[in-house]
PDB file of C-alpha atoms in Angstrom:
ATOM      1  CA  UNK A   1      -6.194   2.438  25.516  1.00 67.00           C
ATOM      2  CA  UNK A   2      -3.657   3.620  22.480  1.00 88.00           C
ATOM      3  CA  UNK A   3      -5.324   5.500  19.732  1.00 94.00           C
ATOM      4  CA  UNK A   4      -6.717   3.149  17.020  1.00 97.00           C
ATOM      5  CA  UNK A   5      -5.356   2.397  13.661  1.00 97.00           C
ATOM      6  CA  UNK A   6      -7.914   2.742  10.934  1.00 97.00           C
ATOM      7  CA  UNK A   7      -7.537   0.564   7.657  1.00 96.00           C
ATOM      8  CA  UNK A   8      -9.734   1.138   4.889  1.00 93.00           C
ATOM      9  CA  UNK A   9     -10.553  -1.414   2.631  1.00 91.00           C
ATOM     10  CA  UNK A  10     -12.857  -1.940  -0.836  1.00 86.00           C
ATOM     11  CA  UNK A  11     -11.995  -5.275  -1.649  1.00 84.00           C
ATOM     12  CA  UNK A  12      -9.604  -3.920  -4.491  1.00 81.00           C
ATOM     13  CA  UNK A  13      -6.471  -6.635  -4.342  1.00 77.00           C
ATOM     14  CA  UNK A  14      -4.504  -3.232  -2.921  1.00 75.00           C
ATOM     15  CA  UNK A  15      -6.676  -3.482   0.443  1.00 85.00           C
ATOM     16  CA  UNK A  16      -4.262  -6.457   1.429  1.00 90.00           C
ATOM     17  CA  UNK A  17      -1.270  -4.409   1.310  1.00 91.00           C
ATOM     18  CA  UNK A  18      -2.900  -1.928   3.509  1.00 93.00           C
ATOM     19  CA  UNK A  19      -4.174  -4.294   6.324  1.00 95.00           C
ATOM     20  CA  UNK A  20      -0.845  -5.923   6.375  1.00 94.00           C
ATOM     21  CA  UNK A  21       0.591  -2.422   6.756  1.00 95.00           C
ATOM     22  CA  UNK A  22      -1.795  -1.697   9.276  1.00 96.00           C
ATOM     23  CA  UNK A  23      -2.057  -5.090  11.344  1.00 96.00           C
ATOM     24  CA  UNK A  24       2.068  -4.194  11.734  1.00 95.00           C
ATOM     25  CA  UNK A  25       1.192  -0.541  12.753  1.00 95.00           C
ATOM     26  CA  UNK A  26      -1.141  -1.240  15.178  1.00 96.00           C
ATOM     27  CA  UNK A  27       0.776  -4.237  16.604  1.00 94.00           C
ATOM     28  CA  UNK A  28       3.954  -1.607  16.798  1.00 93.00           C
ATOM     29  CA  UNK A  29       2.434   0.479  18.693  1.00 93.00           C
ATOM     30  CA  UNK A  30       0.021  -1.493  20.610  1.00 93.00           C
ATOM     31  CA  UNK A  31      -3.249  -0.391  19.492  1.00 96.00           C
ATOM     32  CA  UNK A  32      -6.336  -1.487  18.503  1.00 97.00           C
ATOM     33  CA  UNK A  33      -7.160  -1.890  14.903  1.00 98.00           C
ATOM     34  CA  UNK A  34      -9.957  -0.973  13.121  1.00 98.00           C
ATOM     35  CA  UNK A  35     -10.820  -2.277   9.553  1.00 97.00           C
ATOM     36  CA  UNK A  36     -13.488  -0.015   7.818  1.00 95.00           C
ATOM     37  CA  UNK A  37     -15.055   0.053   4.375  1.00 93.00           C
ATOM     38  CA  UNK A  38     -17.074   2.582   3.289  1.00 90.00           C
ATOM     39  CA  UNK A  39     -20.075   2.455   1.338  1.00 85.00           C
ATOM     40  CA  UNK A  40     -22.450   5.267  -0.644  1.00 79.00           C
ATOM     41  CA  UNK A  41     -25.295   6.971   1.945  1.00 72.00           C
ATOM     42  CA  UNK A  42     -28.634   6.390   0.516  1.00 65.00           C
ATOM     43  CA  UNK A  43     -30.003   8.822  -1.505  1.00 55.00           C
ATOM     44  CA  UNK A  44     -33.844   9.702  -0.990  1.00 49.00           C
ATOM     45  CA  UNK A  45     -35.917   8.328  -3.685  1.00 49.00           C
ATOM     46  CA  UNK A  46     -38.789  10.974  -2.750  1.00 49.00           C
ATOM     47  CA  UNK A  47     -40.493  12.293   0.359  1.00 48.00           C
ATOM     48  CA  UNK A  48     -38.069  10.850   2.380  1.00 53.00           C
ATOM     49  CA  UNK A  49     -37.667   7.304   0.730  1.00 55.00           C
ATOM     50  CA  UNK A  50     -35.100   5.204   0.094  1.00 59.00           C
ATOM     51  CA  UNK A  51     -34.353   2.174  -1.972  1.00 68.00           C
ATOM     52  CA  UNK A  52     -34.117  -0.455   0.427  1.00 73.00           C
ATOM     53  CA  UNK A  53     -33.341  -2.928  -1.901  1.00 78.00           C
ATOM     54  CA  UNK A  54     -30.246  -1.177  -3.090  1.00 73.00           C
ATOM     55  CA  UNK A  55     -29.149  -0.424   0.470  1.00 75.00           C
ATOM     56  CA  UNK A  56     -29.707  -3.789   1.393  1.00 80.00           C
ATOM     57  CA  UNK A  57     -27.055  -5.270  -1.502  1.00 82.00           C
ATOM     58  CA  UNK A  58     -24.462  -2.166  -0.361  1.00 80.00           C
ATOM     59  CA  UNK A  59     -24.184  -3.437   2.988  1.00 82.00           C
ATOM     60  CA  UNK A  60     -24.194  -7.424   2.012  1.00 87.00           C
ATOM     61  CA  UNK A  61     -21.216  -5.994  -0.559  1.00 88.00           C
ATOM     62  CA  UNK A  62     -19.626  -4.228   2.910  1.00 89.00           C
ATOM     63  CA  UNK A  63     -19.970  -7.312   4.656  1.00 90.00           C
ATOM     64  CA  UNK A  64     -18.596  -9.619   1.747  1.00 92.00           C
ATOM     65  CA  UNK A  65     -15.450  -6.860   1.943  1.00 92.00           C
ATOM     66  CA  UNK A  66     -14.761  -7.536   5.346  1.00 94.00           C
ATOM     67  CA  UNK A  67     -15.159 -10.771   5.702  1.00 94.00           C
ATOM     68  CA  UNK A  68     -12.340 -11.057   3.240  1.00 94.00           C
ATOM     69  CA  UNK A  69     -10.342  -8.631   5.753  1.00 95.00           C
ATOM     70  CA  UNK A  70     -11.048 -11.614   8.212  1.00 96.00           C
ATOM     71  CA  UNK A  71      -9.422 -13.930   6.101  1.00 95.00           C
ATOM     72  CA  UNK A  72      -5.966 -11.649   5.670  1.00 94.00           C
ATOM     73  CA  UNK A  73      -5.990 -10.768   9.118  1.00 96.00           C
ATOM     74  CA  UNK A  74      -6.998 -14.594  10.326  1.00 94.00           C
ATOM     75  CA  UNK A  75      -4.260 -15.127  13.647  1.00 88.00           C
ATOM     76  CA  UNK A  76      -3.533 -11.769  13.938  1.00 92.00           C
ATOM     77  CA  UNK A  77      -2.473 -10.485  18.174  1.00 92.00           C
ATOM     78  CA  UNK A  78      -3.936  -7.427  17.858  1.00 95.00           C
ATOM     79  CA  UNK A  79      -7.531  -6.473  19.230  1.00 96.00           C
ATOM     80  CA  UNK A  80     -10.018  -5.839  15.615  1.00 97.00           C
ATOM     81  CA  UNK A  81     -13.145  -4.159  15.451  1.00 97.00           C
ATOM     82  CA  UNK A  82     -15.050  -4.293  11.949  1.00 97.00           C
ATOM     83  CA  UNK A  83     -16.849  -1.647  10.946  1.00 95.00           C
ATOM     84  CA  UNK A  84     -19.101  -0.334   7.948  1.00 92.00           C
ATOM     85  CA  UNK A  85     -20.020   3.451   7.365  1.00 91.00           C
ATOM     86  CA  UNK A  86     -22.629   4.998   5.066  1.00 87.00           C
ATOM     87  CA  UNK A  87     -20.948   8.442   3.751  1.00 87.00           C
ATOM     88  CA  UNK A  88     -21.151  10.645   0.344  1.00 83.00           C
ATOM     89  CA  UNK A  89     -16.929   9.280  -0.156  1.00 85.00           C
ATOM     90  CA  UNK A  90     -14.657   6.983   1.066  1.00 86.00           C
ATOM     91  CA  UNK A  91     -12.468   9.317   2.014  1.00 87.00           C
ATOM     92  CA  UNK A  92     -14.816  11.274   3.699  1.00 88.00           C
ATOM     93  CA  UNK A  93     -15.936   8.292   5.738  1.00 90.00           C
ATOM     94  CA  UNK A  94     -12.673   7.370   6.951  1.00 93.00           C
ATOM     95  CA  UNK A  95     -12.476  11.262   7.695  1.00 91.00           C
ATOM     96  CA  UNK A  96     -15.326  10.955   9.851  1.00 92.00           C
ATOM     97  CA  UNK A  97     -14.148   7.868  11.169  1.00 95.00           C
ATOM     98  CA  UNK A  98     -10.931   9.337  12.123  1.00 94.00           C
ATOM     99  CA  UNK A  99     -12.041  12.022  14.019  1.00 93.00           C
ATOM    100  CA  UNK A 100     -14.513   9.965  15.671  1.00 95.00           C
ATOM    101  CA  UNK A 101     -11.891   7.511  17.138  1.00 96.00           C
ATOM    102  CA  UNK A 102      -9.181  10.096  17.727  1.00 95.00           C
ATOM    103  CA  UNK A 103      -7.447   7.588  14.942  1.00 95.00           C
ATOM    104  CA  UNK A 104      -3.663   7.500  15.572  1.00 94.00           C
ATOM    105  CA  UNK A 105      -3.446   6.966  11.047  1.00 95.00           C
ATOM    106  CA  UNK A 106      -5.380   5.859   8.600  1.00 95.00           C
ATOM    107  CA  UNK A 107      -3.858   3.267   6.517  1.00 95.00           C
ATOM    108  CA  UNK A 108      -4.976   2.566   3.024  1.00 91.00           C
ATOM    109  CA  UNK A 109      -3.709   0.717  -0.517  1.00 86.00           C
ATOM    110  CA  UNK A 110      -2.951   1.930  -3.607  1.00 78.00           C
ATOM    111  CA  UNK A 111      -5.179   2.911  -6.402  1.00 67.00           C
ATOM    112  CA  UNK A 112      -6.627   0.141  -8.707  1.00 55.00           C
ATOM    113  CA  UNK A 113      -4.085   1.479 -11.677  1.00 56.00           C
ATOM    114  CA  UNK A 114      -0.836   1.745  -9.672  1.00 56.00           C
ATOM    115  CA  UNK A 115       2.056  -0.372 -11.122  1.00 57.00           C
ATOM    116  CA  UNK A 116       2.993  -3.695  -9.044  1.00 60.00           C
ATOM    117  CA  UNK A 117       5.255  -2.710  -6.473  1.00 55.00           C
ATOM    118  CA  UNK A 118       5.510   0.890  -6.562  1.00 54.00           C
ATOM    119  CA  UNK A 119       3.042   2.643  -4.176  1.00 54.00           C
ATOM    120  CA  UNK A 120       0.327   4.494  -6.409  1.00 49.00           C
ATOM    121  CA  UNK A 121      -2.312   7.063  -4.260  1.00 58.00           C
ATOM    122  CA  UNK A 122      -5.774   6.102  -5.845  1.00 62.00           C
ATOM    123  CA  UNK A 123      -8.403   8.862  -5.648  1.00 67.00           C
ATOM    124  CA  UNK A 124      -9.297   8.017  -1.903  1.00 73.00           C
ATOM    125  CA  UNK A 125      -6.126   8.514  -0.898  1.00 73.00           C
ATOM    126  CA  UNK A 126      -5.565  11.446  -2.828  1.00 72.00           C
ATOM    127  CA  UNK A 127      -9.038  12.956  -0.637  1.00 77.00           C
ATOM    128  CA  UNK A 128      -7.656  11.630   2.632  1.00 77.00           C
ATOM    129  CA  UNK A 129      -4.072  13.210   1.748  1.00 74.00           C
ATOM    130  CA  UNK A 130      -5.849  16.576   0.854  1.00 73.00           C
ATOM    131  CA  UNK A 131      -6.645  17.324   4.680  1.00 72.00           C
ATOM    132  CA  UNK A 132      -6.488  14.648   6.975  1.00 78.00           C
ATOM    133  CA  UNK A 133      -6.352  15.191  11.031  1.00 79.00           C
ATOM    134  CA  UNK A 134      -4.219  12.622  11.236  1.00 89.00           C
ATOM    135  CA  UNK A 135      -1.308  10.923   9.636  1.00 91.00           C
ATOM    136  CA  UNK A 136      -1.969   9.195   6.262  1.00 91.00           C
ATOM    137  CA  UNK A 137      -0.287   5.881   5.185  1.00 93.00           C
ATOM    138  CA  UNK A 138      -0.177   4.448   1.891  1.00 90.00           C
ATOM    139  CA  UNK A 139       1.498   1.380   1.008  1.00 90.00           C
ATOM    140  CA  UNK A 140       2.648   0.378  -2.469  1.00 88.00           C
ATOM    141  CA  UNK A 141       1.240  -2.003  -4.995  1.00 81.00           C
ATOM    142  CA  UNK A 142       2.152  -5.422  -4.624  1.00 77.00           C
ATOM    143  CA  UNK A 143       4.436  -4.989  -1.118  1.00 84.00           C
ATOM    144  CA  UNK A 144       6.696  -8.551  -1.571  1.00 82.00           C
ATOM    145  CA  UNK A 145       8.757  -7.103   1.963  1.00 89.00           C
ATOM    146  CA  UNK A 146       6.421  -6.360   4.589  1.00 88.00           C
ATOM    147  CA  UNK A 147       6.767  -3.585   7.339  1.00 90.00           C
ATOM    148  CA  UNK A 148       9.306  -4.908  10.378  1.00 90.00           C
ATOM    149  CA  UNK A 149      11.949  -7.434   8.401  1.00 93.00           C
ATOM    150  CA  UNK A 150      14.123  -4.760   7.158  1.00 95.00           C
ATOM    151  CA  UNK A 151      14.859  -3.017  10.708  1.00 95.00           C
ATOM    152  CA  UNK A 152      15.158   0.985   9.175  1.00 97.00           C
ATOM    153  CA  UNK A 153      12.816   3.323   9.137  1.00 97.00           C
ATOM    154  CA  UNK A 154      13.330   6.734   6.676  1.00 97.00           C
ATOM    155  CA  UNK A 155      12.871  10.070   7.136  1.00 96.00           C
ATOM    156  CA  UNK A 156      12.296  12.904   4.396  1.00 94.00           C
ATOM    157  CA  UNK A 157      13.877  15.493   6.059  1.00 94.00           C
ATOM    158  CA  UNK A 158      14.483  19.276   5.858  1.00 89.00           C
ATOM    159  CA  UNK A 159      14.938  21.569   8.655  1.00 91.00           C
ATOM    160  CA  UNK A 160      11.209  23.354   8.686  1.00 88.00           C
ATOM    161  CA  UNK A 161       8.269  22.591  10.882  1.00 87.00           C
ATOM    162  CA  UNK A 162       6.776  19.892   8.673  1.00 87.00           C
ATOM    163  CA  UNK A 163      10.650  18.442   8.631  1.00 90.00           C
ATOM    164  CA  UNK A 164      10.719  18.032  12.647  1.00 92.00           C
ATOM    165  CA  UNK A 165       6.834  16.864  12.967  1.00 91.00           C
ATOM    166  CA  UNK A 166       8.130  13.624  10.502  1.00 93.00           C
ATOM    167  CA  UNK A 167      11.085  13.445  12.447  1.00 96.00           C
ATOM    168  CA  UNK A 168       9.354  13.212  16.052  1.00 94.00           C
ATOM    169  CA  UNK A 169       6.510  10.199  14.330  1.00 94.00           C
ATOM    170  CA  UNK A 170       9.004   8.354  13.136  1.00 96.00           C
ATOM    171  CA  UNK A 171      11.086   8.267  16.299  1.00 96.00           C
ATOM    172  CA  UNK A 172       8.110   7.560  17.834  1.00 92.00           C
ATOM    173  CA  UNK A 173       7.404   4.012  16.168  1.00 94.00           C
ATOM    174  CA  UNK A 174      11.346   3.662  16.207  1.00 95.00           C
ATOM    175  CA  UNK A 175      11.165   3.995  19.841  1.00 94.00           C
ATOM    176  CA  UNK A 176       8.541   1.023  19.476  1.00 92.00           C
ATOM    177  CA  UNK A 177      10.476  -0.968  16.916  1.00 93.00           C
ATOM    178  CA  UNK A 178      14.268  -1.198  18.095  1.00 94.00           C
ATOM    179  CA  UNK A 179      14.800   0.228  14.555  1.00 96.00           C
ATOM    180  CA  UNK A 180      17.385   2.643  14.036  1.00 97.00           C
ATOM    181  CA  UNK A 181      16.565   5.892  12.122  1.00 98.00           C
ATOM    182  CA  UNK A 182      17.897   7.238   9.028  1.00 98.00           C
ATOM    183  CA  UNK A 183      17.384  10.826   7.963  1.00 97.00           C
ATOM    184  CA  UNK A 184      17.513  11.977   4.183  1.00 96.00           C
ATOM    185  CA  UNK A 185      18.181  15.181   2.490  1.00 93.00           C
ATOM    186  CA  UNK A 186      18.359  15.127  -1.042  1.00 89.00           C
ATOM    187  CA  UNK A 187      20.153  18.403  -2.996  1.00 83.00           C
ATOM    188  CA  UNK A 188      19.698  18.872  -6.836  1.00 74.00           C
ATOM    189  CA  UNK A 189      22.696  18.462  -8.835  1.00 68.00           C
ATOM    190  CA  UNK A 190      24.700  21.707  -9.551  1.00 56.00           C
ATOM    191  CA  UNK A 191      24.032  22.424 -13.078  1.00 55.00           C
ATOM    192  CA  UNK A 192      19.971  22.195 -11.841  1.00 49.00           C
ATOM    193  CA  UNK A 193      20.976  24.463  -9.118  1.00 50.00           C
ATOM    194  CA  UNK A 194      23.163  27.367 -10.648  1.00 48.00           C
ATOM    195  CA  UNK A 195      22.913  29.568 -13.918  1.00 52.00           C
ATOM    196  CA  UNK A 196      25.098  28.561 -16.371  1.00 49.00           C
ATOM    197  CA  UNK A 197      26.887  31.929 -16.065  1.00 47.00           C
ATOM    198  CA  UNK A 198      27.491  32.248 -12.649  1.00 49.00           C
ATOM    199  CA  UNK A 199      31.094  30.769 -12.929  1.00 48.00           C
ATOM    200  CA  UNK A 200      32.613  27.093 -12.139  1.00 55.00           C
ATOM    201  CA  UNK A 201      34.020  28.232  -8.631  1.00 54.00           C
ATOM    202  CA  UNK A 202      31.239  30.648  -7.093  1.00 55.00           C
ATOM    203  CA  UNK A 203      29.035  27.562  -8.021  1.00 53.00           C
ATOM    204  CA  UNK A 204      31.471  24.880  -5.906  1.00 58.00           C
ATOM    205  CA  UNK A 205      31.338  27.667  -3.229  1.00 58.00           C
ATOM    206  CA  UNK A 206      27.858  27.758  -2.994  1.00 56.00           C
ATOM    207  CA  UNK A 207      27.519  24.254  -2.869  1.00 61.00           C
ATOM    208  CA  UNK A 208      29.510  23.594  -0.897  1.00 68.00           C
ATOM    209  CA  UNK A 209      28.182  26.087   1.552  1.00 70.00           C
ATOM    210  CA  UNK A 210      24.701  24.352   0.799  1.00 72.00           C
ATOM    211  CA  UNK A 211      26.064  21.163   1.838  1.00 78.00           C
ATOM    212  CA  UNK A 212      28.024  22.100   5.398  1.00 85.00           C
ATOM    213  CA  UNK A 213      24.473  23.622   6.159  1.00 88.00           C
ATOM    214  CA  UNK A 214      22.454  20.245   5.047  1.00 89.00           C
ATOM    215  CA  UNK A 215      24.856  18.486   7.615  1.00 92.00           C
ATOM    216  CA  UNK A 216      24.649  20.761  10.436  1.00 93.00           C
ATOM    217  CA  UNK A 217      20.892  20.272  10.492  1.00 94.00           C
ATOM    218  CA  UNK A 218      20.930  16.587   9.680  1.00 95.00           C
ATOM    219  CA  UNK A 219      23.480  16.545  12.312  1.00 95.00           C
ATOM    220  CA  UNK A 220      21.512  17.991  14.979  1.00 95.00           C
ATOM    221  CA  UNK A 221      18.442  16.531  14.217  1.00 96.00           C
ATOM    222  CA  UNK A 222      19.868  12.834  14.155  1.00 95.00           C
ATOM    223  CA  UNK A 223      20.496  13.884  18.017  1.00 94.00           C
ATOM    224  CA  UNK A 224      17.391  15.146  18.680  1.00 93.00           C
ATOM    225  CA  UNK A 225      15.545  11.553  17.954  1.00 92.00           C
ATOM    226  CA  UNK A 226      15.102  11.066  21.689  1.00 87.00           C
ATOM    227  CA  UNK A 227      17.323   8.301  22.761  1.00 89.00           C
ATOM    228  CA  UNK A 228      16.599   6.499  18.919  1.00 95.00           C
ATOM    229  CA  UNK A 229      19.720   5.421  16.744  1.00 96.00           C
ATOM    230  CA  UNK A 230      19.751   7.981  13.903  1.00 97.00           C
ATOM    231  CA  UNK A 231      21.944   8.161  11.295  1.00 96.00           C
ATOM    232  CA  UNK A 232      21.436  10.777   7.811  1.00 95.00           C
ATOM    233  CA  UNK A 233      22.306  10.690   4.381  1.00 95.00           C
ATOM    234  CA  UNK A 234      22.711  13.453   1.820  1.00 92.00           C
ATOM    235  CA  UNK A 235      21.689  12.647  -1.334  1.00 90.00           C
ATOM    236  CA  UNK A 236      22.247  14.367  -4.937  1.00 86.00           C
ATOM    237  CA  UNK A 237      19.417  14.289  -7.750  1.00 86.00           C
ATOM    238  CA  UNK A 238      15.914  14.322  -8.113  1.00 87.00           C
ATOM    239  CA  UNK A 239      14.234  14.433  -4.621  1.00 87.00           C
ATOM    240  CA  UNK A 240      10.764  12.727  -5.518  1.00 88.00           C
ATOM    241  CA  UNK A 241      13.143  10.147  -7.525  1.00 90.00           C
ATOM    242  CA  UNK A 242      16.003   9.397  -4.956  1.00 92.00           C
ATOM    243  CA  UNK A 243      13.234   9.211  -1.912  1.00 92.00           C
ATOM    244  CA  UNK A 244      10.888   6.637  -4.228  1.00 91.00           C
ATOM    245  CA  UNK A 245      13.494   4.754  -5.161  1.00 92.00           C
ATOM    246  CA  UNK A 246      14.406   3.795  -1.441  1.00 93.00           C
ATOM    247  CA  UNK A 247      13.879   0.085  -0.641  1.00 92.00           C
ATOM    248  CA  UNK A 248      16.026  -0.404   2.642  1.00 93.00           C
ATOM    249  CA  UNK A 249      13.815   1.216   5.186  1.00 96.00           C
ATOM    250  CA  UNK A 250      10.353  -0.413   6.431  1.00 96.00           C
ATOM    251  CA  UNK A 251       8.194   2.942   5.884  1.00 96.00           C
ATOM    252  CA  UNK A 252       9.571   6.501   4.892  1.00 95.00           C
ATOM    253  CA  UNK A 253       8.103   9.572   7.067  1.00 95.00           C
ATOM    254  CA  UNK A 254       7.312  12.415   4.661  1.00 91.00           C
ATOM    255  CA  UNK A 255       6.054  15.996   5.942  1.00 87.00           C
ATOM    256  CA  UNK A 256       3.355  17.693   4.255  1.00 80.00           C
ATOM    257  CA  UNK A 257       3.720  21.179   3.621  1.00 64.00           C
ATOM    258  CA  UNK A 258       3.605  24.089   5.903  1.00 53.00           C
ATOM    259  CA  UNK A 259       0.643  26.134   5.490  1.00 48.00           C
ATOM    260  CA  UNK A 260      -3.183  25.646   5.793  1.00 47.00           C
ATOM    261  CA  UNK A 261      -4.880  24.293   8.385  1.00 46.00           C
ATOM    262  CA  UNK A 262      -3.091  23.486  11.543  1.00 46.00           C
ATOM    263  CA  UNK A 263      -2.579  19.997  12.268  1.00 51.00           C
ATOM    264  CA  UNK A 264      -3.861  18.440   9.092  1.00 51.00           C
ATOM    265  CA  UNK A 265      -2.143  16.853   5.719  1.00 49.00           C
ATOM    266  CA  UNK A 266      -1.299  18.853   3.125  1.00 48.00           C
ATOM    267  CA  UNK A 267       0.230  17.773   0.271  1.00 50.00           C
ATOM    268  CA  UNK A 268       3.429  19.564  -1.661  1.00 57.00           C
ATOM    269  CA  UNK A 269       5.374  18.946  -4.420  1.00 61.00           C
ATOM    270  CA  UNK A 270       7.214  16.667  -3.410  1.00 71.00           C
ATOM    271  CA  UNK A 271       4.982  14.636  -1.368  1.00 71.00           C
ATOM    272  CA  UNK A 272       2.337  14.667  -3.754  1.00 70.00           C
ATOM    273  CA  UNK A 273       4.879  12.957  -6.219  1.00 76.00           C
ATOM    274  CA  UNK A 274       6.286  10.970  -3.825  1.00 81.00           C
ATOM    275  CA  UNK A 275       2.895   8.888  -2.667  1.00 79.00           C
ATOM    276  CA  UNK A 276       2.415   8.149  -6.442  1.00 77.00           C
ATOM    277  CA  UNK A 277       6.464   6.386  -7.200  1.00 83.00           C
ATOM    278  CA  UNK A 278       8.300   5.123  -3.525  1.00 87.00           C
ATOM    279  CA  UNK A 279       8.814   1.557  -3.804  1.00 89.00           C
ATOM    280  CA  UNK A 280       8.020   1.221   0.231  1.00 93.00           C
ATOM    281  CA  UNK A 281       5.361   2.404   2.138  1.00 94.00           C
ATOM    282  CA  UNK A 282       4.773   6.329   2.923  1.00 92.00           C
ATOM    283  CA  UNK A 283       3.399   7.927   6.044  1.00 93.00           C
ATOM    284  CA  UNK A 284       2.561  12.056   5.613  1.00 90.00           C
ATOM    285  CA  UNK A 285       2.123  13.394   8.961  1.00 90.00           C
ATOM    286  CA  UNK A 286       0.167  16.197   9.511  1.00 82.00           C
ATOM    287  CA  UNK A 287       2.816  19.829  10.102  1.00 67.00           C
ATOM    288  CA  UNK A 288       3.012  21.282  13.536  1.00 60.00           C
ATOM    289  CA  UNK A 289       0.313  23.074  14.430  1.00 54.00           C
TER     290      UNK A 289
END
């Protein structure tokens, strides 16, 4: 059997977007799904004892939480297993979670505060992002397109470790899909780039040697998508606001960075940003380790 896909739910109106992201994810790639919420551990009251009371209304809250999951996910193909953990976080129980299941991703919503369609990492996914074993996906607030209807999936790309390890998951599910891939490399505009006095045509020579080198890795990594349709793009401005403003692909692979722990997420600069603003969903895969 496939690795599972976890979904984490609270019963925040953002766990909808995430099962939907999930039921798609796990469908894709023929796993099982797991839907999980997480509630707080009891605490010992003294010599060992708890408030049963209290633990008694967490779990009926759990079970209210998922039975709304039932509701989104009523009809769905895909095999489902409901679960409730007891941990200190909700990020930490999906953690544990994860590593029990050998999770293929853990797929959550936005925060509570993020604006209506633009994906907005809440605190737990801020904890899962911070060192997860596995990929992390986050989809936006509000999703009106769902994953699968608009046949593209994006890649944040850069020619590094964490660049190829984003590369190789998303032509994984493209593989899956049918869906072509498209590969983007965004450059800052010149007068970001170069001192002021460096002179008008040592600048256009640098850039220009900037770009041919953007293409020839673009170039050969489009070809190195196994058999998958890739195309690339080079784009000029912001990176964190050319990347979130993307809302032609289904999800957008991101890398984290490269150092730290091997095989886990780490967030940078620009995927830090970049969970908070993209319009579509975002997966951070963990770098080569």
């Amino acid at each position: 059997m496939n690795a599972p896909v976890i979904v984490g739910v609270d019963g925040a109106e953002a766990g909808e977007d995430a099962l939907l992201l999930g039921q798609w994810t796990a469908q894709t790639l023929e796993a099982p799904l797991v839907v999980a919420v997480v509630h707080p551990a009891p605490s010992a009251l003294g010599s060992g004892r708890v408030d049963a009371e209290w633990v008694a209304d967490r779990h009926r809250a759990a079970a209210a939480v998922l039975d709304g999951a039932r509701g989104v996910l009523a009809g769905a193909t895909v095999a489902i297993t409901y679960r409730v953990v007891a941990s200190t976080s909700a990020a930490h129980g999906l953690h544990d979670l994860a590593e029990e299941l050998a999770a293929e991703v853990i797929v959550v919503g936005s925060g509570r505060s993020g604006t209506r369609h633009r994906l907005f990492a809440g605190s737990t996914a801020e904890r899962l992002l911070a060192g997860s074993v596995c990929p992390i996906a986050v989809a936006p607030a509000a999703m009106e397109t769902p994953p699968g209807t608009l046949g593209r999936i994006g890649v944040a790309y850069v020619d590094t470790p964490d660049g190829r390890a984003a590369l190789a998951a998303a032509a994984r599910l493209g593989a899956r899909t049918g869906s072509p891939l498209r590969l983007y490399t965004v450059v800052a505009n010149a007068d970001a780039t170069m001192p002021f006095l460096v002179g008008q045509d040592a600048e256009h020579a640098f850039l220009e040697t900037a770009r041919e080198t953007y293409e020839l890795a673009l170039s050969r990594a489009a070809g190195s998508a196994g058999g998958v349709e890739a195309d690339w793009e080079i784009r000029v401005g912001d990176v964190v606001e050319s990347l979130a403003d993307l809302d032609d692909v289904d999800v957008l692979f991101c890398g984290s960075r490269g150092y730290g722990p091997a095989r886990r997420v780490l967030l940078g600069g620009v995927s830090a940003r970049l969970v908070r603003r993209a319009r579509r969903p975002v997966v951070i895969v963990p770098r080569a380790g």
